[in-house]
Amino acid sequence: QNEFYPSVGNEDDYDGDEWRKHTSEYWSRTTKNDKLNLCAVCGQRGKGKCPKQKLWFCGSDHQKEHLRASKLQTQYENDNNHEV
């Protein structure tokens, strides 16, 4: 069993913070310390905040990975919005 994530189900199956334990907001609220920032990709402790994306990352690899995925997602959404 992994205490970080629930063993079964999905986010909609839980009323509490079970699936939100990997967010910076959860840890800021529970520890009363807003200095703990988690990587937007893997949930590990973030080393720095990207000024462009306004998110925390554990390293440049995850920062670049997230930026590429965000650009692809935006391109996909733009391509699908033009189809009617």
mmCIF file of C-alpha atoms in Angstrom:
data_model
loop_
_atom_site.group_PDB
_atom_site.id
_atom_site.type_symbol
_atom_site.label_atom_id
_atom_site.label_comp_id
_atom_site.label_asym_id
_atom_site.label_seq_id
_atom_site.Cartn_x
_atom_site.Cartn_y
_atom_site.Cartn_z
ATOM 1 C CA GLN A 1 0.000 0.000 0.000
ATOM 2 C CA ASN A 2 1.198 3.477 -0.872
ATOM 3 C CA GLU A 3 0.150 6.229 1.545
ATOM 4 C CA PHE A 4 0.755 8.870 -1.112
ATOM 5 C CA TYR A 5 -2.011 7.653 -3.451
ATOM 6 C CA PRO A 6 -5.157 5.643 -2.665
ATOM 7 C CA SER A 7 -4.856 1.987 -3.673
ATOM 8 C CA VAL A 8 -8.106 1.828 -5.672
ATOM 9 C CA GLY A 9 -10.648 4.078 -7.303
ATOM 10 C CA ASN A 10 -10.244 7.488 -8.779
ATOM 11 C CA GLU A 11 -10.482 11.095 -7.687
ATOM 12 C CA ASP A 12 -14.277 11.183 -7.952
ATOM 13 C CA ASP A 13 -14.643 8.243 -5.522
ATOM 14 C CA TYR A 14 -13.184 10.200 -2.587
ATOM 15 C CA ASP A 15 -14.685 13.059 -0.644
ATOM 16 C CA GLY A 16 -11.544 14.000 1.263
ATOM 17 C CA ASP A 17 -7.974 14.850 0.347
ATOM 18 C CA GLU A 18 -6.897 11.331 -0.670
ATOM 19 C CA TRP A 19 -6.130 12.240 -4.280
ATOM 20 C CA ARG A 20 -5.009 15.774 -3.515
ATOM 21 C CA LYS A 21 -2.024 14.815 -1.352
ATOM 22 C CA HIS A 22 0.339 15.398 -4.263
ATOM 23 C CA THR A 23 -0.517 19.071 -4.677
ATOM 24 C CA SER A 24 1.331 22.032 -3.235
ATOM 25 C CA GLU A 25 -1.964 23.469 -1.997
ATOM 26 C CA TYR A 26 -2.635 20.359 0.121
ATOM 27 C CA TRP A 27 0.794 20.446 1.786
ATOM 28 C CA SER A 28 0.669 24.203 2.317
ATOM 29 C CA ARG A 29 -2.669 23.819 4.079
ATOM 30 C CA THR A 30 -1.778 20.761 6.189
ATOM 31 C CA THR A 31 1.717 21.850 7.234
ATOM 32 C CA LYS A 32 0.915 25.572 7.489
ATOM 33 C CA ASN A 33 4.047 26.098 5.414
ATOM 34 C CA ASP A 34 3.746 27.609 1.976
ATOM 35 C CA LYS A 35 7.438 26.997 1.282
ATOM 36 C CA LEU A 36 6.875 23.361 0.217
ATOM 37 C CA ASN A 37 6.328 23.296 -3.527
ATOM 38 C CA LEU A 38 5.939 20.087 -5.487
ATOM 39 C CA CYS A 39 6.882 19.277 -9.067
ATOM 40 C CA ALA A 40 3.903 19.646 -11.429
ATOM 41 C CA VAL A 41 4.963 16.464 -13.252
ATOM 42 C CA CYS A 42 6.036 13.928 -10.625
ATOM 43 C CA GLY A 43 4.968 15.358 -7.267
ATOM 44 C CA GLN A 44 8.476 15.393 -5.797
ATOM 45 C CA ARG A 45 9.827 18.444 -4.015
ATOM 46 C CA GLY A 46 10.224 21.273 -6.515
ATOM 47 C CA LYS A 47 13.592 22.949 -6.913
ATOM 48 C CA GLY A 48 12.430 26.002 -8.815
ATOM 49 C CA LYS A 49 9.453 27.819 -10.226
ATOM 50 C CA CYS A 50 9.195 28.425 -13.938
ATOM 51 C CA PRO A 51 8.457 32.120 -14.544
ATOM 52 C CA LYS A 52 6.756 31.344 -17.852
ATOM 53 C CA GLN A 53 4.527 28.474 -16.692
ATOM 54 C CA LYS A 54 4.091 29.693 -13.092
ATOM 55 C CA LEU A 55 4.594 26.103 -11.866
ATOM 56 C CA TRP A 56 7.206 24.324 -9.748
ATOM 57 C CA PHE A 57 9.437 21.574 -11.145
ATOM 58 C CA CYS A 58 12.020 19.196 -9.697
ATOM 59 C CA GLY A 59 14.366 19.828 -12.597
ATOM 60 C CA SER A 60 14.741 21.137 -16.112
ATOM 61 C CA ASP A 61 13.759 17.783 -17.678
ATOM 62 C CA HIS A 62 10.287 17.866 -16.136
ATOM 63 C CA GLN A 63 9.957 21.575 -16.864
ATOM 64 C CA LYS A 64 10.682 20.983 -20.555
ATOM 65 C CA GLU A 65 8.450 17.889 -20.634
ATOM 66 C CA HIS A 66 5.512 19.828 -19.194
ATOM 67 C CA LEU A 67 6.059 22.748 -21.572
ATOM 68 C CA ARG A 68 6.111 20.411 -24.597
ATOM 69 C CA ALA A 69 2.940 18.663 -23.412
ATOM 70 C CA SER A 70 1.219 22.006 -22.792
ATOM 71 C CA LYS A 71 2.103 23.226 -26.283
ATOM 72 C CA LEU A 72 0.830 19.991 -27.866
ATOM 73 C CA GLN A 73 -2.390 20.206 -25.835
ATOM 74 C CA THR A 74 -2.947 23.818 -26.911
ATOM 75 C CA GLN A 75 -2.236 22.955 -30.547
ATOM 76 C CA TYR A 76 -4.640 20.001 -30.386
ATOM 77 C CA GLU A 77 -7.392 22.140 -28.840
ATOM 78 C CA ASN A 78 -6.874 24.889 -31.431
ATOM 79 C CA ASP A 79 -6.990 22.385 -34.297
ATOM 80 C CA ASN A 80 -10.212 20.832 -32.968
ATOM 81 C CA ASN A 81 -11.898 24.205 -32.383
ATOM 82 C CA HIS A 82 -11.590 25.087 -36.062
ATOM 83 C CA GLU A 83 -13.383 21.948 -37.215
ATOM 84 C CA VAL A 84 -17.148 22.434 -37.589
#
